[in-house]
Short mmCIF file of N, CA and C in Angstrom, two decimals:
data_model
loop_
_atom_site.label_atom_id
_atom_site.label_comp_id
_atom_site.label_asym_id
_atom_site.label_seq_id
_atom_site.Cartn_x
_atom_site.Cartn_y
_atom_site.Cartn_z
N UNK A 1 404.15 173.16 176.49
CA UNK A 1 403.51 171.99 175.91
C UNK A 1 402.41 171.55 176.88
N UNK A 2 401.29 171.12 176.30
CA UNK A 2 400.15 170.73 177.10
C UNK A 2 400.43 169.46 177.89
N UNK A 3 399.79 169.34 179.02
CA UNK A 3 399.84 168.08 179.74
C UNK A 3 398.84 167.12 179.12
N UNK A 4 399.03 165.84 179.36
CA UNK A 4 398.16 164.85 178.74
C UNK A 4 396.71 165.07 179.10
N UNK A 5 396.41 165.39 180.34
CA UNK A 5 395.03 165.55 180.78
C UNK A 5 394.31 166.69 180.10
N UNK A 6 395.02 167.71 179.63
CA UNK A 6 394.37 168.85 179.00
C UNK A 6 394.43 168.79 177.48
N UNK A 7 394.93 167.69 176.95
CA UNK A 7 395.12 167.57 175.52
C UNK A 7 393.81 167.18 174.84
N UNK A 8 393.53 167.80 173.71
CA UNK A 8 392.31 167.50 172.96
C UNK A 8 392.30 166.03 172.56
N UNK A 9 391.17 165.38 172.76
CA UNK A 9 391.02 164.00 172.38
C UNK A 9 391.44 163.00 173.44
N UNK A 10 391.94 163.47 174.60
CA UNK A 10 392.36 162.57 175.66
C UNK A 10 391.12 161.98 176.33
N UNK A 11 391.01 160.65 176.23
CA UNK A 11 389.89 159.97 176.87
C UNK A 11 390.40 159.00 177.93
N UNK A 12 391.68 159.11 178.28
CA UNK A 12 392.26 158.27 179.32
C UNK A 12 392.61 156.87 178.86
N UNK A 13 392.60 156.61 177.58
CA UNK A 13 392.90 155.29 177.04
C UNK A 13 394.33 155.30 176.52
N UNK A 14 395.24 154.66 177.24
CA UNK A 14 396.64 154.57 176.85
C UNK A 14 397.20 153.24 177.35
N UNK A 15 396.70 152.11 176.81
CA UNK A 15 397.10 150.81 177.35
C UNK A 15 398.59 150.49 177.16
N UNK A 16 399.24 151.10 176.19
CA UNK A 16 400.67 150.85 175.96
C UNK A 16 401.57 151.83 176.70
N UNK A 17 400.98 152.81 177.37
CA UNK A 17 401.77 153.78 178.10
C UNK A 17 402.58 154.70 177.23
N UNK A 18 402.10 154.98 176.02
CA UNK A 18 402.86 155.81 175.09
C UNK A 18 402.99 157.26 175.55
N UNK A 19 402.11 157.70 176.44
CA UNK A 19 402.22 159.08 176.91
C UNK A 19 403.30 159.23 177.97
N UNK A 20 403.93 158.16 178.36
CA UNK A 20 404.97 158.21 179.40
C UNK A 20 406.28 157.62 178.92
N UNK A 21 406.66 157.88 177.67
CA UNK A 21 407.87 157.25 177.15
C UNK A 21 408.99 158.26 176.90
N UNK A 22 409.03 159.31 177.70
CA UNK A 22 410.09 160.31 177.56
C UNK A 22 411.47 159.68 177.73
N UNK A 23 411.57 158.63 178.51
CA UNK A 23 412.87 158.02 178.78
C UNK A 23 413.50 157.38 177.55
N UNK A 24 412.70 157.05 176.52
CA UNK A 24 413.26 156.42 175.33
C UNK A 24 413.45 157.40 174.19
N UNK A 25 413.28 158.68 174.44
CA UNK A 25 413.59 159.69 173.44
C UNK A 25 412.41 160.19 172.62
N UNK A 26 411.22 159.70 172.85
CA UNK A 26 410.03 160.20 172.15
C UNK A 26 409.14 160.84 173.19
N UNK A 27 408.68 162.03 172.90
CA UNK A 27 407.82 162.67 173.88
C UNK A 27 406.41 162.87 173.32
N UNK A 28 405.54 163.29 174.19
CA UNK A 28 404.13 163.44 173.84
C UNK A 28 403.91 164.50 172.78
N UNK A 29 404.76 165.52 172.72
CA UNK A 29 404.62 166.56 171.70
C UNK A 29 404.75 165.95 170.30
N UNK A 30 405.78 165.12 170.10
CA UNK A 30 406.00 164.50 168.79
C UNK A 30 404.88 163.54 168.44
N UNK A 31 404.43 162.77 169.44
CA UNK A 31 403.34 161.84 169.19
C UNK A 31 402.06 162.57 168.79
N UNK A 32 401.77 163.68 169.48
CA UNK A 32 400.56 164.44 169.15
C UNK A 32 400.69 165.09 167.78
N UNK A 33 401.86 165.60 167.46
CA UNK A 33 402.11 166.19 166.14
C UNK A 33 401.84 165.15 165.05
N UNK A 34 402.37 163.95 165.25
CA UNK A 34 402.17 162.88 164.26
C UNK A 34 400.71 162.47 164.18
N UNK A 35 400.04 162.38 165.32
CA UNK A 35 398.63 161.99 165.30
C UNK A 35 397.78 163.01 164.56
N UNK A 36 397.98 164.27 164.83
CA UNK A 36 397.18 165.30 164.17
C UNK A 36 397.47 165.32 162.67
N UNK A 37 398.73 165.17 162.30
CA UNK A 37 399.08 165.15 160.88
C UNK A 37 398.40 163.97 160.19
N UNK A 38 398.47 162.79 160.80
CA UNK A 38 397.85 161.62 160.20
C UNK A 38 396.32 161.72 160.20
N UNK A 39 395.76 162.35 161.23
CA UNK A 39 394.30 162.59 161.24
C UNK A 39 393.89 163.43 160.04
N UNK A 40 394.60 164.50 159.82
CA UNK A 40 394.25 165.41 158.72
C UNK A 40 394.44 164.74 157.36
N UNK A 41 395.52 164.00 157.20
CA UNK A 41 395.76 163.30 155.93
C UNK A 41 394.69 162.24 155.70
N UNK A 42 394.32 161.51 156.76
CA UNK A 42 393.30 160.47 156.62
C UNK A 42 391.94 161.06 156.28
N UNK A 43 391.60 162.19 156.88
CA UNK A 43 390.32 162.83 156.54
C UNK A 43 390.29 163.23 155.06
N UNK A 44 391.38 163.78 154.58
CA UNK A 44 391.47 164.14 153.16
C UNK A 44 391.44 162.88 152.28
N UNK A 45 392.09 161.83 152.72
CA UNK A 45 392.13 160.59 151.93
C UNK A 45 390.75 159.98 151.78
N UNK A 46 389.99 159.92 152.86
CA UNK A 46 388.65 159.33 152.79
C UNK A 46 387.77 160.15 151.86
N UNK A 47 387.81 161.46 152.01
CA UNK A 47 387.00 162.31 151.13
C UNK A 47 387.46 162.14 149.68
N UNK A 48 388.77 162.07 149.47
CA UNK A 48 389.30 161.90 148.12
C UNK A 48 388.90 160.57 147.51
N UNK A 49 389.01 159.50 148.29
CA UNK A 49 388.61 158.18 147.80
C UNK A 49 387.16 158.21 147.34
N UNK A 50 386.27 158.71 148.20
CA UNK A 50 384.84 158.69 147.89
C UNK A 50 384.49 159.66 146.77
N UNK A 51 385.12 160.83 146.76
CA UNK A 51 384.84 161.81 145.71
C UNK A 51 385.19 161.27 144.34
N UNK A 52 386.35 160.65 144.23
CA UNK A 52 386.77 160.12 142.93
C UNK A 52 385.89 158.95 142.52
N UNK A 53 385.51 158.12 143.48
CA UNK A 53 384.65 156.98 143.14
C UNK A 53 383.27 157.45 142.68
N UNK A 54 382.74 158.46 143.32
CA UNK A 54 381.39 158.93 142.98
C UNK A 54 381.35 159.83 141.76
N UNK A 55 382.37 160.68 141.59
CA UNK A 55 382.32 161.70 140.54
C UNK A 55 383.38 161.56 139.47
N UNK A 56 384.27 160.61 139.61
CA UNK A 56 385.30 160.40 138.60
C UNK A 56 386.58 161.16 138.93
N UNK A 57 387.65 160.82 138.22
CA UNK A 57 388.95 161.44 138.50
C UNK A 57 388.99 162.90 138.03
N UNK A 58 390.02 163.56 138.44
CA UNK A 58 390.24 164.95 138.04
C UNK A 58 390.46 165.02 136.53
N UNK A 59 390.09 166.12 135.92
CA UNK A 59 390.35 166.28 134.48
C UNK A 59 391.84 166.11 134.20
N UNK A 60 392.15 165.40 133.14
CA UNK A 60 393.53 165.16 132.78
C UNK A 60 394.10 163.88 133.35
N UNK A 61 393.30 163.16 134.12
CA UNK A 61 393.76 161.92 134.73
C UNK A 61 393.02 160.75 134.09
N UNK A 62 393.17 160.64 132.79
CA UNK A 62 392.46 159.60 132.05
C UNK A 62 392.92 158.19 132.40
N UNK A 63 394.11 158.06 132.95
CA UNK A 63 394.62 156.74 133.31
C UNK A 63 393.73 156.07 134.35
N UNK A 64 393.08 156.86 135.18
CA UNK A 64 392.24 156.32 136.24
C UNK A 64 390.75 156.37 135.89
N UNK A 65 390.41 156.81 134.70
CA UNK A 65 389.00 156.93 134.32
C UNK A 65 388.34 155.55 134.29
N UNK A 66 387.16 155.48 134.86
CA UNK A 66 386.39 154.25 134.84
C UNK A 66 386.78 153.23 135.88
N UNK A 67 387.77 153.53 136.69
CA UNK A 67 388.21 152.60 137.74
C UNK A 67 387.60 153.06 139.06
N UNK A 68 386.75 152.23 139.65
CA UNK A 68 386.09 152.60 140.90
C UNK A 68 387.00 152.43 142.12
N UNK A 69 387.83 151.41 142.10
CA UNK A 69 388.71 151.13 143.23
C UNK A 69 389.93 152.05 143.14
N UNK A 70 390.13 152.86 144.16
CA UNK A 70 391.21 153.85 144.11
C UNK A 70 392.59 153.23 144.25
N UNK A 71 392.71 152.07 144.88
CA UNK A 71 394.02 151.42 144.91
C UNK A 71 394.37 150.92 143.52
N UNK A 72 393.39 150.41 142.78
CA UNK A 72 393.64 150.02 141.39
C UNK A 72 393.93 151.24 140.52
N UNK A 73 393.24 152.34 140.79
CA UNK A 73 393.49 153.57 140.03
C UNK A 73 394.91 154.08 140.28
N UNK A 74 395.38 153.95 141.53
CA UNK A 74 396.75 154.35 141.84
C UNK A 74 397.74 153.56 140.99
N UNK A 75 397.55 152.23 140.91
CA UNK A 75 398.48 151.40 140.15
C UNK A 75 398.37 151.67 138.66
N UNK A 76 397.17 151.98 138.19
CA UNK A 76 397.03 152.34 136.77
C UNK A 76 397.79 153.64 136.49
N UNK A 77 397.70 154.60 137.40
CA UNK A 77 398.43 155.85 137.24
C UNK A 77 399.94 155.61 137.35
N UNK A 78 400.34 154.75 138.28
CA UNK A 78 401.75 154.41 138.44
C UNK A 78 402.31 153.80 137.15
N UNK A 79 401.54 152.92 136.53
CA UNK A 79 402.01 152.25 135.32
C UNK A 79 402.06 153.18 134.11
N UNK A 80 401.16 154.15 134.04
CA UNK A 80 401.13 155.03 132.87
C UNK A 80 401.93 156.32 133.05
N UNK A 81 401.97 156.84 134.28
CA UNK A 81 402.67 158.12 134.54
C UNK A 81 403.39 158.07 135.89
N UNK A 82 404.46 157.31 136.00
CA UNK A 82 405.15 157.23 137.30
C UNK A 82 405.74 158.56 137.74
N UNK A 83 405.94 159.48 136.79
CA UNK A 83 406.50 160.78 137.17
C UNK A 83 405.52 161.56 138.05
N UNK A 84 404.22 161.33 137.92
CA UNK A 84 403.23 161.99 138.79
C UNK A 84 403.39 161.51 140.23
N UNK A 85 403.61 160.23 140.39
CA UNK A 85 403.80 159.67 141.72
C UNK A 85 405.12 160.18 142.30
N UNK A 86 406.16 160.21 141.49
CA UNK A 86 407.46 160.71 141.96
C UNK A 86 407.36 162.19 142.36
N UNK A 87 406.66 162.98 141.56
CA UNK A 87 406.49 164.40 141.89
C UNK A 87 405.69 164.56 143.17
N UNK A 88 404.70 163.72 143.36
CA UNK A 88 403.91 163.77 144.60
C UNK A 88 404.78 163.44 145.80
N UNK A 89 405.63 162.42 145.67
CA UNK A 89 406.51 162.07 146.77
C UNK A 89 407.51 163.18 147.07
N UNK A 90 408.00 163.85 146.05
CA UNK A 90 408.90 164.98 146.24
C UNK A 90 408.18 166.12 146.98
N UNK A 91 406.95 166.42 146.56
CA UNK A 91 406.16 167.45 147.21
C UNK A 91 405.90 167.10 148.67
N UNK A 92 405.56 165.83 148.93
CA UNK A 92 405.31 165.39 150.30
C UNK A 92 406.59 165.53 151.13
N UNK A 93 407.74 165.22 150.55
CA UNK A 93 409.01 165.38 151.26
C UNK A 93 409.28 166.82 151.64
N UNK A 94 408.98 167.75 150.74
CA UNK A 94 409.17 169.18 151.03
C UNK A 94 408.24 169.62 152.15
N UNK A 95 406.98 169.21 152.08
CA UNK A 95 406.02 169.55 153.13
C UNK A 95 406.47 168.97 154.46
N UNK A 96 406.97 167.75 154.46
CA UNK A 96 407.46 167.13 155.70
C UNK A 96 408.65 167.89 156.28
N UNK A 97 409.55 168.37 155.42
CA UNK A 97 410.69 169.15 155.92
C UNK A 97 410.21 170.44 156.57
N UNK A 98 409.30 171.15 155.90
CA UNK A 98 408.79 172.41 156.46
C UNK A 98 408.05 172.16 157.78
N UNK A 99 407.21 171.13 157.80
CA UNK A 99 406.47 170.86 159.04
C UNK A 99 407.41 170.34 160.13
N UNK A 100 408.46 169.63 159.75
CA UNK A 100 409.44 169.17 160.72
C UNK A 100 410.17 170.33 161.37
N UNK A 101 410.50 171.34 160.57
CA UNK A 101 411.14 172.54 161.13
C UNK A 101 410.20 173.24 162.09
N UNK A 102 408.92 173.36 161.70
CA UNK A 102 407.93 174.00 162.57
C UNK A 102 407.76 173.21 163.87
N UNK A 103 407.69 171.89 163.76
CA UNK A 103 407.52 171.06 164.95
C UNK A 103 408.73 171.15 165.87
N UNK A 104 409.92 171.11 165.28
CA UNK A 104 411.15 171.17 166.09
C UNK A 104 411.26 172.50 166.81
N UNK A 105 411.04 173.59 166.08
CA UNK A 105 411.14 174.91 166.72
C UNK A 105 410.01 175.13 167.72
N UNK A 106 408.81 174.64 167.42
CA UNK A 106 407.69 174.78 168.35
C UNK A 106 407.89 173.97 169.61
N UNK A 107 408.45 172.80 169.46
CA UNK A 107 408.72 171.95 170.62
C UNK A 107 409.78 172.59 171.50
N UNK A 108 410.81 173.15 170.86
CA UNK A 108 411.90 173.77 171.64
C UNK A 108 411.44 175.03 172.37
N UNK A 109 410.63 175.84 171.70
CA UNK A 109 410.23 177.12 172.31
C UNK A 109 408.99 177.00 173.18
N UNK A 110 408.15 176.01 172.90
CA UNK A 110 406.90 175.88 173.66
C UNK A 110 405.83 176.85 173.22
N UNK A 111 406.10 177.63 172.15
CA UNK A 111 405.15 178.64 171.68
C UNK A 111 404.11 178.09 170.72
N UNK A 112 404.30 176.87 170.25
CA UNK A 112 403.43 176.31 169.22
C UNK A 112 402.83 175.00 169.72
N UNK A 113 401.52 174.90 169.66
CA UNK A 113 400.85 173.65 170.02
C UNK A 113 401.05 172.64 168.89
N UNK A 114 401.09 171.37 169.18
CA UNK A 114 401.25 170.37 168.11
C UNK A 114 400.15 170.52 167.05
N UNK A 115 400.56 170.53 165.80
CA UNK A 115 399.61 170.64 164.69
C UNK A 115 399.14 172.03 164.36
N UNK A 116 399.61 173.03 165.12
CA UNK A 116 399.16 174.40 164.90
C UNK A 116 400.11 175.11 163.94
N UNK A 117 399.63 175.35 162.73
CA UNK A 117 400.42 176.06 161.73
C UNK A 117 399.93 177.49 161.53
N UNK A 118 399.04 177.95 162.40
CA UNK A 118 398.54 179.31 162.31
C UNK A 118 397.57 179.51 161.15
N UNK A 119 397.06 178.44 160.60
CA UNK A 119 396.14 178.52 159.47
C UNK A 119 394.71 178.44 160.00
N UNK A 120 394.05 179.58 160.06
CA UNK A 120 392.67 179.65 160.52
C UNK A 120 391.96 180.77 159.77
N UNK A 121 391.80 180.62 158.44
CA UNK A 121 391.26 181.72 157.65
C UNK A 121 389.82 182.09 157.99
N UNK A 122 389.05 181.16 158.55
CA UNK A 122 387.66 181.45 158.89
C UNK A 122 387.50 181.86 160.35
N UNK A 123 388.58 181.89 161.09
CA UNK A 123 388.56 182.37 162.46
C UNK A 123 387.85 181.47 163.45
N UNK A 124 387.83 180.17 163.20
CA UNK A 124 387.15 179.24 164.10
C UNK A 124 387.78 179.18 165.49
N UNK A 125 389.08 179.38 165.57
CA UNK A 125 389.78 179.22 166.84
C UNK A 125 389.89 180.53 167.62
N UNK A 126 389.33 181.59 167.09
CA UNK A 126 389.36 182.88 167.79
C UNK A 126 388.10 183.00 168.64
N UNK A 127 388.24 183.66 169.76
CA UNK A 127 387.06 183.90 170.59
C UNK A 127 386.97 182.95 171.77
N UNK A 128 385.85 182.28 171.90
CA UNK A 128 385.53 181.45 173.04
C UNK A 128 386.48 180.25 173.17
N UNK A 129 387.24 180.17 174.26
CA UNK A 129 388.17 179.05 174.44
C UNK A 129 387.46 177.70 174.54
N UNK A 130 386.26 177.66 175.10
CA UNK A 130 385.51 176.41 175.21
C UNK A 130 385.14 175.89 173.82
N UNK A 131 384.77 176.80 172.94
CA UNK A 131 384.44 176.42 171.56
C UNK A 131 385.69 175.89 170.85
N UNK A 132 386.81 176.56 171.05
CA UNK A 132 388.06 176.11 170.44
C UNK A 132 388.45 174.73 170.94
N UNK A 133 388.31 174.48 172.22
CA UNK A 133 388.64 173.17 172.79
C UNK A 133 387.73 172.09 172.21
N UNK A 134 386.45 172.40 172.07
CA UNK A 134 385.49 171.45 171.51
C UNK A 134 385.85 171.13 170.05
N UNK A 135 386.22 172.14 169.28
CA UNK A 135 386.60 171.93 167.88
C UNK A 135 387.87 171.09 167.76
N UNK A 136 388.84 171.35 168.65
CA UNK A 136 390.07 170.55 168.62
C UNK A 136 389.78 169.09 168.98
N UNK A 137 388.91 168.86 169.97
CA UNK A 137 388.55 167.49 170.34
C UNK A 137 387.81 166.80 169.20
N UNK A 138 386.94 167.53 168.50
CA UNK A 138 386.23 166.96 167.36
C UNK A 138 387.18 166.62 166.23
N UNK A 139 388.18 167.47 166.00
CA UNK A 139 389.15 167.19 164.95
C UNK A 139 389.89 165.88 165.23
N UNK A 140 390.33 165.70 166.47
CA UNK A 140 391.06 164.49 166.82
C UNK A 140 390.15 163.26 166.74
N UNK A 141 388.94 163.37 167.26
CA UNK A 141 388.02 162.22 167.24
C UNK A 141 387.66 161.83 165.80
N UNK A 142 387.32 162.81 164.98
CA UNK A 142 386.98 162.52 163.58
C UNK A 142 388.21 162.04 162.81
N UNK A 143 389.38 162.56 163.15
CA UNK A 143 390.60 162.12 162.51
C UNK A 143 390.94 160.68 162.84
N UNK A 144 390.71 160.28 164.09
CA UNK A 144 390.95 158.89 164.47
C UNK A 144 390.02 157.96 163.70
N UNK A 145 388.77 158.36 163.58
CA UNK A 145 387.81 157.58 162.79
C UNK A 145 388.24 157.53 161.33
N UNK A 146 388.72 158.64 160.80
CA UNK A 146 389.15 158.70 159.40
C UNK A 146 390.37 157.82 159.16
N UNK A 147 391.26 157.69 160.16
CA UNK A 147 392.40 156.80 159.98
C UNK A 147 391.93 155.36 159.82
N UNK A 148 390.95 154.95 160.60
CA UNK A 148 390.38 153.61 160.44
C UNK A 148 389.68 153.47 159.10
N UNK A 149 388.93 154.50 158.72
CA UNK A 149 388.20 154.45 157.44
C UNK A 149 389.16 154.37 156.26
N UNK A 150 390.20 155.18 156.28
CA UNK A 150 391.19 155.15 155.18
C UNK A 150 391.87 153.79 155.13
N UNK A 151 392.22 153.26 156.28
CA UNK A 151 392.84 151.93 156.32
C UNK A 151 391.89 150.89 155.73
N UNK A 152 390.63 150.98 156.10
CA UNK A 152 389.64 150.04 155.57
C UNK A 152 389.48 150.16 154.07
N UNK A 153 389.41 151.39 153.57
CA UNK A 153 389.27 151.59 152.12
C UNK A 153 390.48 151.04 151.35
N UNK A 154 391.66 151.25 151.89
CA UNK A 154 392.88 150.80 151.21
C UNK A 154 392.97 149.27 151.25
N UNK A 155 392.78 148.67 152.42
CA UNK A 155 392.88 147.21 152.53
C UNK A 155 391.78 146.54 151.71
N UNK A 156 390.56 147.06 151.79
CA UNK A 156 389.47 146.48 151.03
C UNK A 156 389.72 146.60 149.53
N UNK A 157 390.25 147.74 149.09
CA UNK A 157 390.57 147.90 147.67
C UNK A 157 391.65 146.95 147.20
N UNK A 158 392.62 146.68 148.07
CA UNK A 158 393.70 145.74 147.71
C UNK A 158 393.21 144.30 147.70
N UNK A 159 392.20 143.98 148.49
CA UNK A 159 391.76 142.58 148.58
C UNK A 159 390.65 142.24 147.60
N UNK A 160 389.64 143.11 147.46
CA UNK A 160 388.53 142.73 146.57
C UNK A 160 388.39 143.63 145.35
N UNK A 161 389.26 144.63 145.22
CA UNK A 161 389.30 145.52 144.06
C UNK A 161 387.95 146.20 143.80
N UNK A 162 387.30 146.59 144.89
CA UNK A 162 386.05 147.33 144.79
C UNK A 162 386.23 148.67 145.48
N UNK A 163 385.50 149.67 145.01
CA UNK A 163 385.49 150.95 145.68
C UNK A 163 384.68 150.87 146.96
N UNK A 164 384.83 151.84 147.84
CA UNK A 164 384.13 151.83 149.12
C UNK A 164 382.62 151.86 148.98
N UNK A 165 382.12 152.75 148.13
CA UNK A 165 380.68 152.85 147.92
C UNK A 165 380.17 151.58 147.23
N UNK A 166 380.92 151.09 146.27
CA UNK A 166 380.54 149.87 145.56
C UNK A 166 380.47 148.69 146.53
N UNK A 167 381.43 148.57 147.43
CA UNK A 167 381.48 147.45 148.38
C UNK A 167 380.33 147.53 149.38
N UNK A 168 380.06 148.72 149.91
CA UNK A 168 378.98 148.83 150.90
C UNK A 168 377.63 148.60 150.24
N UNK A 169 377.47 149.06 149.00
CA UNK A 169 376.23 148.83 148.27
C UNK A 169 376.03 147.34 148.01
N UNK A 170 377.07 146.66 147.58
CA UNK A 170 376.96 145.22 147.33
C UNK A 170 376.69 144.47 148.62
N UNK A 171 377.35 144.87 149.70
CA UNK A 171 377.14 144.20 150.98
C UNK A 171 375.70 144.37 151.45
N UNK A 172 375.17 145.57 151.33
CA UNK A 172 373.78 145.80 151.73
C UNK A 172 372.81 145.02 150.85
N UNK A 173 373.06 144.98 149.56
CA UNK A 173 372.20 144.23 148.65
C UNK A 173 372.26 142.71 148.91
N UNK A 174 373.46 142.22 149.20
CA UNK A 174 373.63 140.79 149.44
C UNK A 174 373.01 140.35 150.76
N UNK A 175 372.91 141.26 151.71
CA UNK A 175 372.45 140.90 153.06
C UNK A 175 371.07 141.43 153.39
N UNK A 176 370.33 141.90 152.41
CA UNK A 176 368.96 142.36 152.66
C UNK A 176 368.07 141.14 152.89
N UNK A 177 367.07 141.34 153.68
CA UNK A 177 366.12 140.23 153.94
C UNK A 177 365.11 140.16 152.85
#
């Protein structure tokens, strides 16, 4: 397992001392695994939020048609087809079990870096180690930004019922000189 200083995305900012909490049963491997997983989910969420707002929902998802705010679209889908949400939660549970097994075995053996599922179809991580390190640092940095962006899109959608693009457009129009 990597040391904190050599970990992608380490900028020396740890005001809560979370990287030193082995004594309470949580170690840095699990924290990094969770961070990378949430980074990847948040990046997909932001792209999904904006894609649906700009181009409309997927074919067959008429319950969310015409709704710009994705939190409102979620509740419209929940009210019309709760089985889709239940199936999604079941699928997420299965993925979590598989990734939990990978994380547990990787942590025990030390053969697997946190977040590494061996999925690199375009070969980005092969070759130059400096390039691989730079890509891993970019993934973590962009993922951290995406977690904030996803949080903002969700909270803003729950409070003003506007989509992200709609809200930024209105804000810019309202505040132009």
